[in-house]
PDB file of C-alpha atoms in Angstrom:
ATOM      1  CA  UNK C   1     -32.409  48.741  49.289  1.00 46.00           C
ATOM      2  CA  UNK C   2     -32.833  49.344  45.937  1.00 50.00           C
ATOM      3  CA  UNK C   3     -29.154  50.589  45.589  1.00 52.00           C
ATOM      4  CA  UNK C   4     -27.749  47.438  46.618  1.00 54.00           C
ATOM      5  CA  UNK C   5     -29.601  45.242  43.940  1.00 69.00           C
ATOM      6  CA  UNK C   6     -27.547  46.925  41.009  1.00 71.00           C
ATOM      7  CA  UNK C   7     -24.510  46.905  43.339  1.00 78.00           C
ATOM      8  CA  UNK C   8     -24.777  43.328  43.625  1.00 77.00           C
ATOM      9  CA  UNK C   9     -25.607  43.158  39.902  1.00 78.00           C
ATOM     10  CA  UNK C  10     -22.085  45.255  38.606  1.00 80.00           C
ATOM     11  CA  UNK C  11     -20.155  43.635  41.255  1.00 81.00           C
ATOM     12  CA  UNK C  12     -21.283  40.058  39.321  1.00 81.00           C
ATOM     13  CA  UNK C  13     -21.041  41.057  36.030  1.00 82.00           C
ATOM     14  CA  UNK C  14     -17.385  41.795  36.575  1.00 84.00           C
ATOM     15  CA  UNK C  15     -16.750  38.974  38.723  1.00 84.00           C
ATOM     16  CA  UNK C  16     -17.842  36.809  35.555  1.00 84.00           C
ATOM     17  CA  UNK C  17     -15.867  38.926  33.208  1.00 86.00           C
ATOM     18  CA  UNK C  18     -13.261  38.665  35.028  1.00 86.00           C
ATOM     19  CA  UNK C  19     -13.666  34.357  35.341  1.00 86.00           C
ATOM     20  CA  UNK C  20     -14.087  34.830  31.422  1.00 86.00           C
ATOM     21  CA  UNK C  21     -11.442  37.130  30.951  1.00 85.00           C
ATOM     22  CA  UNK C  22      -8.936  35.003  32.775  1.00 87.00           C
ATOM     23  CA  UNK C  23     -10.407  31.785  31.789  1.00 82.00           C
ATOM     24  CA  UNK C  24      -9.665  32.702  28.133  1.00 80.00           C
ATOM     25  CA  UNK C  25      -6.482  34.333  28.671  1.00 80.00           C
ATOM     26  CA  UNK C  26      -5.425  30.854  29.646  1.00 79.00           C
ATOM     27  CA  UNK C  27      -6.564  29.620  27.045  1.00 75.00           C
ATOM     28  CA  UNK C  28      -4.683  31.354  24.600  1.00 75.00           C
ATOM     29  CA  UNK C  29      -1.777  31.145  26.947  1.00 71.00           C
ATOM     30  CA  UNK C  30      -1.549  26.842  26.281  1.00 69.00           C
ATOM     31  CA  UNK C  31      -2.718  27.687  22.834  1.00 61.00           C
ATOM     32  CA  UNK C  32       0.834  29.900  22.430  1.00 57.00           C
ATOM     33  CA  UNK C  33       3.242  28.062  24.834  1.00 60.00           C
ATOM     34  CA  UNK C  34       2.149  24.369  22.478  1.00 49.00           C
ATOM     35  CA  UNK C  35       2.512  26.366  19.875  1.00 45.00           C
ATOM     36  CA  UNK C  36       6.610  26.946  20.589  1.00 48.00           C
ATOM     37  CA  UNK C  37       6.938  23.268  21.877  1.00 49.00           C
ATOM     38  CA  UNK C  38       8.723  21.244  19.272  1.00 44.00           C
ATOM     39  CA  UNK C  39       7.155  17.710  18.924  1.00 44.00           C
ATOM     40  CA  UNK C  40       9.330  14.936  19.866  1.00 46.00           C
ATOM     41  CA  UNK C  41       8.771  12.878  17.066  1.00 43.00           C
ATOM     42  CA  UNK C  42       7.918  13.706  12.987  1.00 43.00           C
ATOM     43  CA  UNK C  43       4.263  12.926  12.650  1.00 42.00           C
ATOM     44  CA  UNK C  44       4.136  11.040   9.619  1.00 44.00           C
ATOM     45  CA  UNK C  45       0.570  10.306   7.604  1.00 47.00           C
ATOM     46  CA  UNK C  46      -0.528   7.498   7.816  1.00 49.00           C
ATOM     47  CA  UNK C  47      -2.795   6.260   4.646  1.00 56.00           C
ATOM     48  CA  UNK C  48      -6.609   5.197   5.226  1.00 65.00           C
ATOM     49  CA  UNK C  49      -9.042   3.049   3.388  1.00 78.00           C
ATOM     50  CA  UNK C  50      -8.729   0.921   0.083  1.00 85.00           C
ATOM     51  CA  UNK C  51      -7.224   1.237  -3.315  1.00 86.00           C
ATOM     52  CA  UNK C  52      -7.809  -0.895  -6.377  1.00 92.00           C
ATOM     53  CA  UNK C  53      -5.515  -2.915  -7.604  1.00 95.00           C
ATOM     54  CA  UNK C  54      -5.252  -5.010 -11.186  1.00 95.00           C
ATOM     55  CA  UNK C  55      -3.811  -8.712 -10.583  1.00 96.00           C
ATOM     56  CA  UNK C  56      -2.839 -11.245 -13.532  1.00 97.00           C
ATOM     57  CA  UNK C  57      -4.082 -14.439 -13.342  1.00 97.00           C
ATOM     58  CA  UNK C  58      -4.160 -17.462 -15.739  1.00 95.00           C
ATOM     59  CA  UNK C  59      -7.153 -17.307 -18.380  1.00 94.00           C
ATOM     60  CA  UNK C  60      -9.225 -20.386 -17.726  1.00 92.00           C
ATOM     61  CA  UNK C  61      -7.746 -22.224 -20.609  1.00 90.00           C
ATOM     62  CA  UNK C  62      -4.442 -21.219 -19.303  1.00 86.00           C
ATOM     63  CA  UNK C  63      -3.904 -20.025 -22.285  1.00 90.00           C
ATOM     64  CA  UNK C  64      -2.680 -16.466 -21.836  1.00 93.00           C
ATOM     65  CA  UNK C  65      -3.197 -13.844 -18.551  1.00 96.00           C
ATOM     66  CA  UNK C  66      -6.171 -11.969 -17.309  1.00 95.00           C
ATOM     67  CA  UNK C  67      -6.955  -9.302 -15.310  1.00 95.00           C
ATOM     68  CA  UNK C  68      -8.896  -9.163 -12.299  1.00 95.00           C
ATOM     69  CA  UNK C  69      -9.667  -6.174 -10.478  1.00 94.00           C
ATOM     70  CA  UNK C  70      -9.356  -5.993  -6.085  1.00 92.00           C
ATOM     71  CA  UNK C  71      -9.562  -3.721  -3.646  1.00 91.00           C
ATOM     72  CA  UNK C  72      -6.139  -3.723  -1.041  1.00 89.00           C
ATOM     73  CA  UNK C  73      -5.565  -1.989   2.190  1.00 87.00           C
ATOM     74  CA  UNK C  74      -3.867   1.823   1.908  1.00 84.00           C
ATOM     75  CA  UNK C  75       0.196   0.860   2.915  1.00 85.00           C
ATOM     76  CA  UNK C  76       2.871   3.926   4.076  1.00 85.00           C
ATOM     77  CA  UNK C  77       5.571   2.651   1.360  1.00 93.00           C
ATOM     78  CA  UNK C  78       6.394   1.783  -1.818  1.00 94.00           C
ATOM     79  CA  UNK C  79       8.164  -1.816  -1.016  1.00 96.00           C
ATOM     80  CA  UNK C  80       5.541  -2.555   1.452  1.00 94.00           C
ATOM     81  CA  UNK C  81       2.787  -1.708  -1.239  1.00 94.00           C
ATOM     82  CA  UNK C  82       4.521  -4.176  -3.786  1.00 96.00           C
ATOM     83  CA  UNK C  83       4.552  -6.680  -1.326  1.00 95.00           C
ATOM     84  CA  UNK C  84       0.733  -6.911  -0.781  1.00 94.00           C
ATOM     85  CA  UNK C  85       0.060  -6.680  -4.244  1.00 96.00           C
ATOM     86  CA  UNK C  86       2.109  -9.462  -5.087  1.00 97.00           C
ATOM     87  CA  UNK C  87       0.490 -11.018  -1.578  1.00 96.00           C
ATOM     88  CA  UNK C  88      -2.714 -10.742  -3.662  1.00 96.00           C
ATOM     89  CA  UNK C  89      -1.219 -13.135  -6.462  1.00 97.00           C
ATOM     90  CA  UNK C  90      -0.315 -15.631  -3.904  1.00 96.00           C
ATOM     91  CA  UNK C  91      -4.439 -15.598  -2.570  1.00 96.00           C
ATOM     92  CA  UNK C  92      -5.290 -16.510  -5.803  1.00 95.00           C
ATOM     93  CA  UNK C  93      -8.095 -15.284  -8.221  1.00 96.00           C
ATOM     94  CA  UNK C  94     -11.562 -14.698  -6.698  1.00 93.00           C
ATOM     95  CA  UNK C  95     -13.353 -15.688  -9.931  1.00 86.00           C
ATOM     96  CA  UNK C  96     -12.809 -17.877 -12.719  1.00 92.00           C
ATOM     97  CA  UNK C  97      -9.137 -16.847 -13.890  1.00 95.00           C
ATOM     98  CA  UNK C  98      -6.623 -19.298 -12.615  1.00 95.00           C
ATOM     99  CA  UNK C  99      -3.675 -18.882 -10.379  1.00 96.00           C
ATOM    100  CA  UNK C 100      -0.096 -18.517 -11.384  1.00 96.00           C
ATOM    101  CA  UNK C 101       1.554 -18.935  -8.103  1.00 96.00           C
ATOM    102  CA  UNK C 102       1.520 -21.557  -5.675  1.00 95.00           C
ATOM    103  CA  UNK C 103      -0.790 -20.906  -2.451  1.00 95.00           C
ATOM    104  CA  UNK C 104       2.450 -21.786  -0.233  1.00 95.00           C
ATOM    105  CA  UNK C 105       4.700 -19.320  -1.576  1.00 96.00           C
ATOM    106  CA  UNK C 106       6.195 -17.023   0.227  1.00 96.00           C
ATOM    107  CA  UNK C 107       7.411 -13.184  -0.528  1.00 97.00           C
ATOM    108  CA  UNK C 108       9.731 -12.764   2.090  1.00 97.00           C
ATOM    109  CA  UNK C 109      10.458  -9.260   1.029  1.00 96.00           C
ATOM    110  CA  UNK C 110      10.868  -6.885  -1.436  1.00 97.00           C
ATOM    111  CA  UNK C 111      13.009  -3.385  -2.520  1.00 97.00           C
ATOM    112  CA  UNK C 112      13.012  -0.875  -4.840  1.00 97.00           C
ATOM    113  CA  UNK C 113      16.639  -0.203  -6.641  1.00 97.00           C
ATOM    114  CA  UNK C 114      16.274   3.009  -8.817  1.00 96.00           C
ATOM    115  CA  UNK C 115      13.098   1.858 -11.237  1.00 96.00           C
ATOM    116  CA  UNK C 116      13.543  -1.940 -10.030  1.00 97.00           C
ATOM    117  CA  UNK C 117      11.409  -4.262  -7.390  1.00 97.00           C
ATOM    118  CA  UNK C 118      13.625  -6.155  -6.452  1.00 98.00           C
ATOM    119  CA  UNK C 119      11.298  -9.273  -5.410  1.00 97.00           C
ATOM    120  CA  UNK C 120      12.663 -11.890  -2.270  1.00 97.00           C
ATOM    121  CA  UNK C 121      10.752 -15.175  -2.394  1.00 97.00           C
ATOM    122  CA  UNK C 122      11.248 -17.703  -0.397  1.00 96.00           C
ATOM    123  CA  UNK C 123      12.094 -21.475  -1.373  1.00 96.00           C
ATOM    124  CA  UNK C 124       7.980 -22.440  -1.796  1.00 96.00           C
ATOM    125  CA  UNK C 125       7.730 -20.718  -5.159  1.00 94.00           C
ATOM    126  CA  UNK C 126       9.702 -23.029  -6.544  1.00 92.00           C
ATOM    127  CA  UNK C 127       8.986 -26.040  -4.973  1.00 93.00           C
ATOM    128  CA  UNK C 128       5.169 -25.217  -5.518  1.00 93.00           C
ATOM    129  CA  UNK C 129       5.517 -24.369  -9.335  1.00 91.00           C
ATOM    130  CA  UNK C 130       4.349 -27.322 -12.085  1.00 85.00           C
ATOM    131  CA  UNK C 131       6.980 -27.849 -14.523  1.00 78.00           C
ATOM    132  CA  UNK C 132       6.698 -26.690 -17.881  1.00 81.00           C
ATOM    133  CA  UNK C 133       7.467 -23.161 -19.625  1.00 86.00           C
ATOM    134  CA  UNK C 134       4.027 -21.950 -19.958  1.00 89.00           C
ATOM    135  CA  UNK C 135       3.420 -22.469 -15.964  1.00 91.00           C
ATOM    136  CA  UNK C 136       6.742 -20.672 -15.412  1.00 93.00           C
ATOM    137  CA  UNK C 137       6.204 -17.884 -17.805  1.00 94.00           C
ATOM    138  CA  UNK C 138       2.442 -17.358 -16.577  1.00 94.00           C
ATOM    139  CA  UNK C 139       4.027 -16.885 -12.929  1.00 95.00           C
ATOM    140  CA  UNK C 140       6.579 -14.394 -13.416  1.00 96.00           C
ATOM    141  CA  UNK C 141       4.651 -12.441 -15.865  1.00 97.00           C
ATOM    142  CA  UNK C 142       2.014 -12.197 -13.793  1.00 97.00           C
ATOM    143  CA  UNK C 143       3.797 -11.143 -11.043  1.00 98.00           C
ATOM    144  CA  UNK C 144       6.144  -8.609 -13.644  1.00 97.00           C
ATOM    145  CA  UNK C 145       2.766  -7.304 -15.252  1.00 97.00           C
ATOM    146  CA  UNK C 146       0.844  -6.637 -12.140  1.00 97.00           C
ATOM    147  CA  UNK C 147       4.028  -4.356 -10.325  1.00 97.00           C
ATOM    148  CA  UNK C 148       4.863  -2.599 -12.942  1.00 97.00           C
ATOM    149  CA  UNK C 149       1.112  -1.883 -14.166  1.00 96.00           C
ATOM    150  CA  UNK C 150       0.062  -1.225 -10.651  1.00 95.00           C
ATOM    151  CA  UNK C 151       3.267   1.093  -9.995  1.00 96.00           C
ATOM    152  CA  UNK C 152       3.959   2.995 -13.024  1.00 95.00           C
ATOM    153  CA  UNK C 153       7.156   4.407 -11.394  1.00 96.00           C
ATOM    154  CA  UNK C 154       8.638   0.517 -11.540  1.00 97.00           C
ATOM    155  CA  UNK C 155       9.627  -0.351 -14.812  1.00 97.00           C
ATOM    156  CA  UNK C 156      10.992  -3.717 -14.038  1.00 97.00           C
ATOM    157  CA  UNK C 157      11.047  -6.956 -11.907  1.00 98.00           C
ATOM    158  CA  UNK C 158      14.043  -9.134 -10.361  1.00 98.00           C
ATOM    159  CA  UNK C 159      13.137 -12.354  -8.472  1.00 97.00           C
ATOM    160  CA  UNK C 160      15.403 -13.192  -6.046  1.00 96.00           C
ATOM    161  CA  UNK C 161      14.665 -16.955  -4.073  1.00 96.00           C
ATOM    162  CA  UNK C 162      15.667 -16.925  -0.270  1.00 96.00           C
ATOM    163  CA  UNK C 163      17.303 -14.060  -0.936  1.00 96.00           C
ATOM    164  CA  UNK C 164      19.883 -15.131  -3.831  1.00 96.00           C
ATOM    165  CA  UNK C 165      19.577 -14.346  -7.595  1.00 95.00           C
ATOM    166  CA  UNK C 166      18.095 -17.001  -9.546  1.00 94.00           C
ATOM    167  CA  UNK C 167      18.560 -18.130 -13.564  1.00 95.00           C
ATOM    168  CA  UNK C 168      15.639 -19.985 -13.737  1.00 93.00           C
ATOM    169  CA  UNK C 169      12.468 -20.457 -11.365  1.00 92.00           C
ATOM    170  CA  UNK C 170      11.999 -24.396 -13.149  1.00 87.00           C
ATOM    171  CA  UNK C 171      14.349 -24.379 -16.026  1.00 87.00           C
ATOM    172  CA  UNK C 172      12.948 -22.312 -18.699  1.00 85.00           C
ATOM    173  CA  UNK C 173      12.922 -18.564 -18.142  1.00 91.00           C
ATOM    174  CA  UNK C 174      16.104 -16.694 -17.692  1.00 94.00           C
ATOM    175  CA  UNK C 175      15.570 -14.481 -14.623  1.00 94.00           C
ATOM    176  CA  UNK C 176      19.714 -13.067 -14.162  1.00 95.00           C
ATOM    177  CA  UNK C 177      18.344  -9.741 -14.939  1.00 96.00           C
ATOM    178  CA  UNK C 178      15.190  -7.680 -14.635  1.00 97.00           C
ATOM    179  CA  UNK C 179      12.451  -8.215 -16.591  1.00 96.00           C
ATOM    180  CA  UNK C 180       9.971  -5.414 -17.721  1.00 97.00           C
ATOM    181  CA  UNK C 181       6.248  -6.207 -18.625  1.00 96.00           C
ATOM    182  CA  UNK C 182       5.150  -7.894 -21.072  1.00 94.00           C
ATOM    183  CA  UNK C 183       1.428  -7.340 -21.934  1.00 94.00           C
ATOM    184  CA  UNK C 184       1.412  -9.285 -25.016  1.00 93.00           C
ATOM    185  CA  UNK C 185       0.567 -12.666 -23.052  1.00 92.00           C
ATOM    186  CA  UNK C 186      -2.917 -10.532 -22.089  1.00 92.00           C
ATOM    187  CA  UNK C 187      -5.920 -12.472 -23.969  1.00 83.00           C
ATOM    188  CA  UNK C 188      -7.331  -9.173 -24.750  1.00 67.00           C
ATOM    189  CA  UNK C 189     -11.169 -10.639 -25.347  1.00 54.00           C
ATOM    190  CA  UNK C 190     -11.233 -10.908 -21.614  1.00 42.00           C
ATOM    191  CA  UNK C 191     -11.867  -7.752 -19.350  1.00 45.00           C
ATOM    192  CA  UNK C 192     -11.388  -7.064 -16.302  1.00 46.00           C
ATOM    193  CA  UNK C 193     -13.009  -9.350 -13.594  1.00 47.00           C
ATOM    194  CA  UNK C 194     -14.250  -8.369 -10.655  1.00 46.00           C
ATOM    195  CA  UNK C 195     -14.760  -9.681  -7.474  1.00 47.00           C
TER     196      UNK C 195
END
């Protein structure tokens, strides 16, 4: 009797190595055969979380622009990142800095042509917009500053409206070609607000 018990014994320990042995041998089997499977599809990487962003708004005296600082959702592309940037001008300022566009307007899209957003908005930015050339200017600079300071790679801004090239958003600023920044209509005794 007592020779069975450490029969029993060996014949178990190599039934489980064996169980293990195979077990893990499939293992690395999968492990290999994924390993030669080409996807069918490029997984791209998708970006996560927030980035802050720097928006120009109208000072309170609407004398000048001022900077308020946000937080925006990650986006996958350059054009798509412009566009909810310049989808944060629309919203408005969350503190005391004014806005320069109207709340209905529209950016119906926007693309990048060498160092250019090109910017598509649609007919409300015009319709919206209070006459005068301080209201215009304050709007497209705002929009021209915040790009091109947000994107360093874009060094200038054309606004097209539903989709056509434009002279003039209300009669006072020529728009027929790209404008780059211009920082000099920053009240620079105001900092950066934020929210």
């Amino acid at each position: 009797m007592k020779r069975t018990k450490p029969r029993k014994r060996s014949l178990l320990v190599v039934v489980a190595f064996l169980v293990a042995a195979t077990v893990l041998g499939l293992l690395i089997f999968q492990k290999y055969r994924s390993s030669r499977e080409l996807p069918v599809t490029r997984p791209e990487p998708r970006p996560t979380g927030m980035f802050r962003v720097t928006l120009f708004f109208a000072t309170p005296d609407a004398e000048g622009l001022a900077r308020e600082g946000r937080e925006v959702g990650a986006c996958d592309n350059l054009p798509g990142c412009v566009q909810e940037v310049v989808g944060e001008l629309v919203n408005g300022p969350v503190g005391e800095l004014q806005p320069t566009l109207p709340p209905s307007a529209v950016v119906r899209g926007v693309r990048i042509e060498g160092d250019t957003a090109v910017i598509d908005f649609g007919k409300e930015l015009v319709a919206g917009l209070p006459g005068g050339s301080s209201a215009e200017m304050a709007a497209v600079y705002s929009v021209v500053d915040t790009v091109c300071l947000n994107f360093p790679q874009i060094k200038g801004v054309r606004f097209l409206v539903e989709g056509k090239g434009v002279d003039t958003l209300v009669g006072h600023l020529d728009l027929r070609q790209p404008l780059a920044p211009d920082y000099t209509l920053e009240q620079n005794d105001e900092k950066v607000v934020k929210p």
